Tab-separated table of C-alpha atoms in Angstrom:
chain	number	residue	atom	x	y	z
A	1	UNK	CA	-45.356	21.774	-37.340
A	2	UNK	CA	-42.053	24.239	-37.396
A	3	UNK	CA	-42.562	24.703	-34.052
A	4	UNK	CA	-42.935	21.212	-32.775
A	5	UNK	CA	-39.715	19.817	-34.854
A	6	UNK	CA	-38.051	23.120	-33.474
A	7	UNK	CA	-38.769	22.094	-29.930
A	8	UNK	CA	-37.871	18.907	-30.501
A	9	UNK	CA	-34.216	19.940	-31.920
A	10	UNK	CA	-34.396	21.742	-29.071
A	11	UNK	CA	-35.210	19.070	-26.798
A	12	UNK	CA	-32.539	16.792	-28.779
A	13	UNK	CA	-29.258	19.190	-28.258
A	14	UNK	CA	-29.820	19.813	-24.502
A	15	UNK	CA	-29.613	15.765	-24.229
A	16	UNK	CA	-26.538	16.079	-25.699
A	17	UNK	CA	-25.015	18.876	-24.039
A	18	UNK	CA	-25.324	17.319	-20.839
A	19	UNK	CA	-22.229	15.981	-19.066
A	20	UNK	CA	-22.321	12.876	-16.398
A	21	UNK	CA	-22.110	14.190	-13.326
A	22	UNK	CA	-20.152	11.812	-10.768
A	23	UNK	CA	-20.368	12.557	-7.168
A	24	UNK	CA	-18.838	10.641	-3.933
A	25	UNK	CA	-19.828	11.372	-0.449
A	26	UNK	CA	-17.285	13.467	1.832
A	27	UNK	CA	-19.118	14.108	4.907
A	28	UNK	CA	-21.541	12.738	7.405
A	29	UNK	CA	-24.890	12.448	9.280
A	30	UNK	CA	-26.722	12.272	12.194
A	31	UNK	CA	-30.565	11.701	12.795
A	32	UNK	CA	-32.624	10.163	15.140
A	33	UNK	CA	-36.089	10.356	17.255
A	34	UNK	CA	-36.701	12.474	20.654
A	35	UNK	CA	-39.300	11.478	22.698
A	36	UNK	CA	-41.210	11.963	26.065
A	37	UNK	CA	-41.049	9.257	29.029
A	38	UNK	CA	-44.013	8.740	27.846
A	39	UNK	CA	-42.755	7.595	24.219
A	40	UNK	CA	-44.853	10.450	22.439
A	41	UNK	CA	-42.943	12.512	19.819
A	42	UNK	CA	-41.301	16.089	21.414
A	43	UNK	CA	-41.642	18.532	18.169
A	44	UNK	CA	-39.260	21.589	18.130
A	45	UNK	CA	-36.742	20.281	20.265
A	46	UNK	CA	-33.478	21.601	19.226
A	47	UNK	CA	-30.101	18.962	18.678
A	48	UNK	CA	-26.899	20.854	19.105
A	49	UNK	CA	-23.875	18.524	17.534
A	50	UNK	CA	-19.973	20.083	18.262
A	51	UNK	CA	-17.326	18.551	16.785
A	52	UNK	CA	-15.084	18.992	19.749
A	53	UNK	CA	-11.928	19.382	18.245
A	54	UNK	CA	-12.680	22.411	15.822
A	55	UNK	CA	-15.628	23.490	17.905
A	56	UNK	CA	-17.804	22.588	14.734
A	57	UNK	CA	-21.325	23.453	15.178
A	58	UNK	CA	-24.632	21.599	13.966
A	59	UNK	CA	-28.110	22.457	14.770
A	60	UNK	CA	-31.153	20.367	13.695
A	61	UNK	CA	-34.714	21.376	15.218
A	62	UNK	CA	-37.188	18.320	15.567
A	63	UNK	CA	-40.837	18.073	13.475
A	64	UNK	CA	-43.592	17.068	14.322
A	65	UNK	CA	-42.962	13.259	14.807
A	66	UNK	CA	-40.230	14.378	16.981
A	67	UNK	CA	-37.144	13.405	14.522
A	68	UNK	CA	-34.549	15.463	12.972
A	69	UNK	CA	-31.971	15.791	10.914
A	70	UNK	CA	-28.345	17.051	10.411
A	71	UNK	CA	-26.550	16.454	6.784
A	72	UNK	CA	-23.165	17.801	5.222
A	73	UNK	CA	-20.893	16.681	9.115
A	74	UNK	CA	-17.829	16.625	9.281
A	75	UNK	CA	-16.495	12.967	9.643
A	76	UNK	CA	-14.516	11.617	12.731
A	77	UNK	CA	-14.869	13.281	16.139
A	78	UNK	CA	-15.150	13.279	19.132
A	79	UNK	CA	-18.669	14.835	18.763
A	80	UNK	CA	-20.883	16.327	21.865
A	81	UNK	CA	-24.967	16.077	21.038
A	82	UNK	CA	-26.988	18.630	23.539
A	83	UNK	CA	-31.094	17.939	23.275
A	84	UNK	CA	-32.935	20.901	24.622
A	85	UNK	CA	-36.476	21.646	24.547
A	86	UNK	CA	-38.618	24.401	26.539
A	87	UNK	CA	-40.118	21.976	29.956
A	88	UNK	CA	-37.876	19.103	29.435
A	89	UNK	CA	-34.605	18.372	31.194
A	90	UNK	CA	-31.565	18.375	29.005
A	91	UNK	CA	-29.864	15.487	27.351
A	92	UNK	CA	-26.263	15.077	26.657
A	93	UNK	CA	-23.991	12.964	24.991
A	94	UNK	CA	-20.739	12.507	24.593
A	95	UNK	CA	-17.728	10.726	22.996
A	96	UNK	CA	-19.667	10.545	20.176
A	97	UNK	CA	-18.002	9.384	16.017
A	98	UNK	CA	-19.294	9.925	12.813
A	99	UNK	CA	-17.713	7.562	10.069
A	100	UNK	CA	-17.589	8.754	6.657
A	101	UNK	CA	-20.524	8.379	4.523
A	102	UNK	CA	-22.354	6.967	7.177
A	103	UNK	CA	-25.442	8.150	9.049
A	104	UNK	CA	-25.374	7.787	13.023
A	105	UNK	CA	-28.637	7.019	14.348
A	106	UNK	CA	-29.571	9.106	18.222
A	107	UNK	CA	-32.501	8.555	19.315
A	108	UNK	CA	-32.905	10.516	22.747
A	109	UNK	CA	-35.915	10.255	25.406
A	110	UNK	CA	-35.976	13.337	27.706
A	111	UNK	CA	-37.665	13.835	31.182
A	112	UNK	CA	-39.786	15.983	32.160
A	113	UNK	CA	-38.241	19.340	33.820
A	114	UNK	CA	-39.882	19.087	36.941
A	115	UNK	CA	-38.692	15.074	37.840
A	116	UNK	CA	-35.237	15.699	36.986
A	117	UNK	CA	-32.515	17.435	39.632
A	118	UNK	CA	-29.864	18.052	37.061
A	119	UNK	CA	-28.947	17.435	33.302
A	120	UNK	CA	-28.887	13.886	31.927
A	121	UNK	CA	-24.987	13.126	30.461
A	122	UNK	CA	-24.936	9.448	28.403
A	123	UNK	CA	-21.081	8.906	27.483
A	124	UNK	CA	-22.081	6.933	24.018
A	125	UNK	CA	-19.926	3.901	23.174
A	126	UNK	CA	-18.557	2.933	19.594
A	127	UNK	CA	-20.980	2.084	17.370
A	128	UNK	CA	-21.568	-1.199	16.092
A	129	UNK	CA	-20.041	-2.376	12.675
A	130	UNK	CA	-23.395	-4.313	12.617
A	131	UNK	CA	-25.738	-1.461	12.938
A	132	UNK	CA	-28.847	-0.933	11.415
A	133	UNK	CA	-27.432	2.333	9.790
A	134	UNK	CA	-24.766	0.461	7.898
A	135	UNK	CA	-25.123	1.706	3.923
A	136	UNK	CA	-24.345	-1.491	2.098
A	137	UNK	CA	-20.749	-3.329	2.263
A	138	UNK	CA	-18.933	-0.865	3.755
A	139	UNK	CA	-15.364	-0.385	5.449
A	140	UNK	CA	-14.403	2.351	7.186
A	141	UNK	CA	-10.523	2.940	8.138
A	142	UNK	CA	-9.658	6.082	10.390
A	143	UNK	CA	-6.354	8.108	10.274
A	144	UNK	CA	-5.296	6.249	13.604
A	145	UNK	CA	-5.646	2.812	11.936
A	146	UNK	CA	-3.689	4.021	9.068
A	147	UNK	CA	-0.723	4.894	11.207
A	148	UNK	CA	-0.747	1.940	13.010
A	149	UNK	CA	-0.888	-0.188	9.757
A	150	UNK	CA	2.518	-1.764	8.960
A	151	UNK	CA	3.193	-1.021	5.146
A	152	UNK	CA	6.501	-1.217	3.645
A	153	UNK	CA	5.730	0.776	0.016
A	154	UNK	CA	2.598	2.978	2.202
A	155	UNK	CA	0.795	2.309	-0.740
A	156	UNK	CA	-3.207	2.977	-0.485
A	157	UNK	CA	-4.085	-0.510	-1.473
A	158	UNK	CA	-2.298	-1.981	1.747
A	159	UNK	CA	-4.757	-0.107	3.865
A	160	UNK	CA	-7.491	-1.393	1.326
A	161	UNK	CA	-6.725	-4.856	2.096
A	162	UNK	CA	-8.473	-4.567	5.756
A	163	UNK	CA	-11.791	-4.545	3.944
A	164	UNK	CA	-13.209	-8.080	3.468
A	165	UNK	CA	-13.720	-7.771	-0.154
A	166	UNK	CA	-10.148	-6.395	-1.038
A	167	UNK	CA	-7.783	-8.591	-2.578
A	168	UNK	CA	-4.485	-7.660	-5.095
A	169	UNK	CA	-4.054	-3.850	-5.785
A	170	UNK	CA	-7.601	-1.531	-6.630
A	171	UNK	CA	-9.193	-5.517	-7.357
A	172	UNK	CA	-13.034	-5.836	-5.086
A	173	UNK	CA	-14.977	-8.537	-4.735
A	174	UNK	CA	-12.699	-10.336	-7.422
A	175	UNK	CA	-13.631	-7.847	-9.766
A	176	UNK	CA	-11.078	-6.203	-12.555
A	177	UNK	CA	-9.403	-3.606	-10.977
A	178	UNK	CA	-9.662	-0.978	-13.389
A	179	UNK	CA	-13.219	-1.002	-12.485
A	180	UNK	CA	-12.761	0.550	-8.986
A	181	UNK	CA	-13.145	4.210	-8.543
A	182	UNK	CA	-10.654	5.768	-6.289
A	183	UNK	CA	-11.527	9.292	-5.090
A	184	UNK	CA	-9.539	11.858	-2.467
A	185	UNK	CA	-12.686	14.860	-1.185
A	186	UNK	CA	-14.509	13.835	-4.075
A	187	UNK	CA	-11.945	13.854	-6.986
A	188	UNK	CA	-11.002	11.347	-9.384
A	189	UNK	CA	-7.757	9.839	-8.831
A	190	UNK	CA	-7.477	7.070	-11.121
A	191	UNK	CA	-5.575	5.746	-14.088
A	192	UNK	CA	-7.699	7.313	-16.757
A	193	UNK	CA	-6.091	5.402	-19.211
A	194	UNK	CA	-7.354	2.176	-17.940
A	195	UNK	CA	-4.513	0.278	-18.980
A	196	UNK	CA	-3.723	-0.809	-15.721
A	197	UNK	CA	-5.490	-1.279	-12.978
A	198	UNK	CA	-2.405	0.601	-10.804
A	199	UNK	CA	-3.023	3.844	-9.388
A	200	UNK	CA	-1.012	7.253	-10.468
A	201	UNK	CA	1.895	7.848	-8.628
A	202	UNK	CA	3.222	4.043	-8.139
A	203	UNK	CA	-0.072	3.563	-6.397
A	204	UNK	CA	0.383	6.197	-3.817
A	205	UNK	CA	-1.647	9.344	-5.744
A	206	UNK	CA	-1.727	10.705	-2.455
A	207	UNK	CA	0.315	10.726	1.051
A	208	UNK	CA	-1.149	8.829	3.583
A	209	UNK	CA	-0.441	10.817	6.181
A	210	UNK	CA	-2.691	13.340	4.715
A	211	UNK	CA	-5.681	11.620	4.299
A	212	UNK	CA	-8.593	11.361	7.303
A	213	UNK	CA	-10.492	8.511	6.888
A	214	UNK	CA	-11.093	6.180	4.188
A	215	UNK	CA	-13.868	3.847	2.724
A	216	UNK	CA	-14.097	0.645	0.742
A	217	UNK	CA	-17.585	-0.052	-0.622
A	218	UNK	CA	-18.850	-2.873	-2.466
A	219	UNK	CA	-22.443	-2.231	-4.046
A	220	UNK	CA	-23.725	0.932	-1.648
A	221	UNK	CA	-27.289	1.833	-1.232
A	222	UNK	CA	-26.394	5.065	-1.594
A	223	UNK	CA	-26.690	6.273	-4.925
A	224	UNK	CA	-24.630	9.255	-4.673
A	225	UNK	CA	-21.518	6.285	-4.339
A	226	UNK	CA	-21.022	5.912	-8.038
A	227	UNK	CA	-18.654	5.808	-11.208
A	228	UNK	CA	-17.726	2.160	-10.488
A	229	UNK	CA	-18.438	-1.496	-10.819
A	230	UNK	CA	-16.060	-3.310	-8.552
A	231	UNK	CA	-15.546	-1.628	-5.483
A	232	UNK	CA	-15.379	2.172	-4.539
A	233	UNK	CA	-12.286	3.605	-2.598
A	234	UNK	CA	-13.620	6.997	-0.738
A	235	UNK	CA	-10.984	9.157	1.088
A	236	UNK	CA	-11.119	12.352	3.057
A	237	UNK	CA	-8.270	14.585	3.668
A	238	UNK	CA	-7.366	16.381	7.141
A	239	UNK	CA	-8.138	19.330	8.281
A	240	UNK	CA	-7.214	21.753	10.779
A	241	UNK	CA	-8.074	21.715	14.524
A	242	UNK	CA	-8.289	24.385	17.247
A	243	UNK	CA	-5.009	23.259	18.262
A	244	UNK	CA	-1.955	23.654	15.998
A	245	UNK	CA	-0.125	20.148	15.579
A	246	UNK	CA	2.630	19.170	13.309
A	247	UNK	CA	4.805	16.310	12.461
A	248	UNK	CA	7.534	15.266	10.719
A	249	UNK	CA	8.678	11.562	9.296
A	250	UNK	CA	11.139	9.841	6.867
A	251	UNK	CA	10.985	6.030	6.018
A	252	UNK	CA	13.759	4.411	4.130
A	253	UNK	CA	14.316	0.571	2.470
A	254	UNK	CA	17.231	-0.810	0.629
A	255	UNK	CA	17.642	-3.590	-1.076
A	256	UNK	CA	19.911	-4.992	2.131
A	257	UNK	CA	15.922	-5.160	4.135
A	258	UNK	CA	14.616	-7.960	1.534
A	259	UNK	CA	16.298	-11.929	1.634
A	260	UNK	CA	17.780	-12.906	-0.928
A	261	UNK	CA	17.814	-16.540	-1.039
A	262	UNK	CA	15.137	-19.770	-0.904
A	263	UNK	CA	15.687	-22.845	0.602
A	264	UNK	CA	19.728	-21.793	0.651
A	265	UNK	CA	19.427	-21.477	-3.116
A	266	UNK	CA	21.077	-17.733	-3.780
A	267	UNK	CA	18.680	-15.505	-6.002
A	268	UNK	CA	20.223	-13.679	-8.721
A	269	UNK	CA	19.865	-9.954	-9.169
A	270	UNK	CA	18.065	-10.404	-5.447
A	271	UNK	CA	20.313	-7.869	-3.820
A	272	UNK	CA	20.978	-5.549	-6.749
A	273	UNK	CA	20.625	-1.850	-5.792
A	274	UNK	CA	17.332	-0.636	-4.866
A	275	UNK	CA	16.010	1.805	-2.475
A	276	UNK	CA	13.616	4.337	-1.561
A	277	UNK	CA	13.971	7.180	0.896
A	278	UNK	CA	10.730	9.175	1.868
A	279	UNK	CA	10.572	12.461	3.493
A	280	UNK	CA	7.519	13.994	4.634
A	281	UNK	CA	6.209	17.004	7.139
A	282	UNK	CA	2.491	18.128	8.221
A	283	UNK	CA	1.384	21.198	9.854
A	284	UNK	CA	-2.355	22.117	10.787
A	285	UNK	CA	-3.867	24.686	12.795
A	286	UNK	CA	-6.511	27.188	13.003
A	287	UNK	CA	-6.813	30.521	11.400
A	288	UNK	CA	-9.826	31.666	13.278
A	289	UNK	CA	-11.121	29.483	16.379
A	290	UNK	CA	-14.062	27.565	15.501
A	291	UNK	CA	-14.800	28.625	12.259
A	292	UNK	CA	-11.430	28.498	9.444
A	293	UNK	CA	-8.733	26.236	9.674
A	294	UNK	CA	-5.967	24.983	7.483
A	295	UNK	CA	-3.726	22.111	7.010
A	296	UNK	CA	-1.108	21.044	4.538
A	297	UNK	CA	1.451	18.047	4.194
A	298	UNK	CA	4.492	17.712	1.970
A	299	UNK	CA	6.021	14.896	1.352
A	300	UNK	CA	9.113	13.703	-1.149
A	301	UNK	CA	10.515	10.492	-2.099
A	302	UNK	CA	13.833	9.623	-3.843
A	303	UNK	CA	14.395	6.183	-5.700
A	304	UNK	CA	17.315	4.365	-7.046
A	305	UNK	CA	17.056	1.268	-8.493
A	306	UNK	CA	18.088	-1.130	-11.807
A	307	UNK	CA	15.381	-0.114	-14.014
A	308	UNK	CA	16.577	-2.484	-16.880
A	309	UNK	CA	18.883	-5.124	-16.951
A	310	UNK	CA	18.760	-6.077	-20.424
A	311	UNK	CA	21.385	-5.450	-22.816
A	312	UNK	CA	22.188	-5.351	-26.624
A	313	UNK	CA	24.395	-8.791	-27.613
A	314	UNK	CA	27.742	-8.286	-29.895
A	315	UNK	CA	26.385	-10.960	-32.445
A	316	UNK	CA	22.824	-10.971	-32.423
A	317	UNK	CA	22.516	-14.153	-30.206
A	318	UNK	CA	20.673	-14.074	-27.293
A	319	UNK	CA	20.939	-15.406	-23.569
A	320	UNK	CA	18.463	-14.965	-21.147
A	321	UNK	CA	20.286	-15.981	-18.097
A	322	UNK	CA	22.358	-13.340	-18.347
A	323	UNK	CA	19.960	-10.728	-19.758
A	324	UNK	CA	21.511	-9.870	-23.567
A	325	UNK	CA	18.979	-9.343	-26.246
A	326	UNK	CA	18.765	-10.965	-29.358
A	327	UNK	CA	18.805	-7.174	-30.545
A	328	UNK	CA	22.450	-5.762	-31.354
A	329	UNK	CA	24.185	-3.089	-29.741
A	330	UNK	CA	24.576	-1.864	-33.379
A	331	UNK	CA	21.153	-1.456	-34.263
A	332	UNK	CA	20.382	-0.212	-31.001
A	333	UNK	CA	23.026	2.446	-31.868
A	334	UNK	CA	21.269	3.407	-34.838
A	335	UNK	CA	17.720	3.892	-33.641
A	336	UNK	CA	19.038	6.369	-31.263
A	337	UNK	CA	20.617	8.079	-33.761
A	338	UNK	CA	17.554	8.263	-35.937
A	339	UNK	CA	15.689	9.626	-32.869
A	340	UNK	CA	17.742	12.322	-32.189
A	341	UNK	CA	18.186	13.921	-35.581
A	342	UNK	CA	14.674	13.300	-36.505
């Protein structure tokens, strides 16, 4: 009897000593079917995938049904895919991109050794946004759209917007927005506090000129997409290639870029002082070829701007119109007085 109520104490605390474990998917796949001319399964073929611009390798070896599969990829590309086996003429493929969290479905059919004169080379086109290999409602934005995204406060949630079921700020689907999950390689970046649905850092918790790829999901099959109930927001960072690139940028607005009237009728406080300046730099580069590599981006931005225009009033009266609280300058006097003695 000890022993059972024991166990079950036991049994009781390690329930309650385990923490949620959250987990977003960073990488890629690849997987497919290789078969004769004949359309019978070729076991123990080998798949080579290199990601051509770190000289990333991959192997995969085919089972009995002839399929295989390679997890854990790095996203983007160009990738070349080599299918070998021992009698068969060898298949390549080229031009070949892996989107984040997605799998990329190759299927290959080789020829016998003795029919073919030389190697077979397929240069693969994009893949469909239709596929059958699509994981749920899914939107994948690469680096290169990013840059060529106009964006005047490069905020995250303007490159959000090109997925279907983004709206205003971290909101999916229509959903609340503090029930989106934002993640950069796997981390939580969110407001924790969820008192707003706006993300750290003004809503730019990260540069974009460091980040990859990104993904907006809405309801994934994937179970390892989780931690959220409106719409998941899955970025990658960069890393280094086999050749060493850098770059540097600055973007500035004032409050002279912005109109500041409607139908003729002048705006007040339209044109008061406001402005950002952002400076930013990127290196990236290998440390050994093919196998370590390192990247890193800096970036630094200075604002000025009215942060309140209210004012204490002389007699406790207020007017709105021209921004003088009902509170006086007197009492306002006093409270910071308290404050700094106690």
């Amino acid at each position: 009897m000890k022993k059972t109520i024991k166990a079950l104490l036991s049994a009781f605390a390690a329930m309650l000593l385990v923490a949620p474990a959250y987990a977003q998917v960073t990488t890629s796949s690849m997987n497919g079917k290789i078969v004769d001319q004949a359309g019978a399964p070729v076991p123990g073929a080998v798949v080579l995938a290199v990601h051509d611009p770190s000289g990333t390798q991959y192997y995969s070896v085919t089972n009995a049904e002839g399929r295989y599969y390679i997890n854990g990829m790095r996203p983007g590309g160009p990738y070349s895919v080599e299918v070998s086996c021992l009698g068969f003429a060898t298949a390549k493929y080229t031009n070949l991109t892996l989107q984040l969290a997605e799998a990329l479905s190759l299927d290959s059919k080789l020829s016998d050794d003795s029919e073919a004169l030389s190697e077979a080379v397929v240069v693969a086109d994009a893949a469909s946004k239709f596929s059958a290999e699509k994981t749920g409602a899914a939107t994948n934005i690469s680096s290169a759209q990013i840059t060529s995204l106009p964006t005047v406060s490069r905020n995250i949630t303007d490159v959000t917007r090109l997925s279907p079921y983004g709206g205003n700020g971290m909101s999916f689907a229509g959903a609340d927005g503090r029930t989106a999950n934002f993640t950069v390689d796997g981390a939580d970046f969110n407001n924790n506090f969820g008192l707003s649905s706006n993300l750290p850092g003004g809503g730019s918790p990260i540069s974009l000129d460091a980040i990859e790829e990104v993904q907006v999901v809405v309801s994934p099959f994937d179970v390892r997409q989780t931690n959220f109930i409106g719409g998941g927001v899955n970025a990658i960072t960069k890393s280094g290639t086999n050749t060493f690139k850098a770059s540097a940028y600055a973007y500035h607005r004032n409050e002279n870029m912005r109109g500041d009237a409607i139908a003729g009728q002048q705006i007040s406080g339209a044109r008061d002082k406001d402005n950002n300046t952002t400076y930013g730099a990127s290196i990236g580069g290998p440390i050994v070829k093919n196998k370590l590599f390192f990247f890193a981006n800096f970036e630094y931005s200075k604002s000025t701007t009215v942060v309140n225009r209210w004012r204490g009033s002389e007699d406790g009266v207020a007017d709105a119109n021209n921004y003088i609280s009902r509170t006086t300058l007197a009492d306002l006097e006093r409270v910071s007085n308290f404050v700094k003695e106690r």
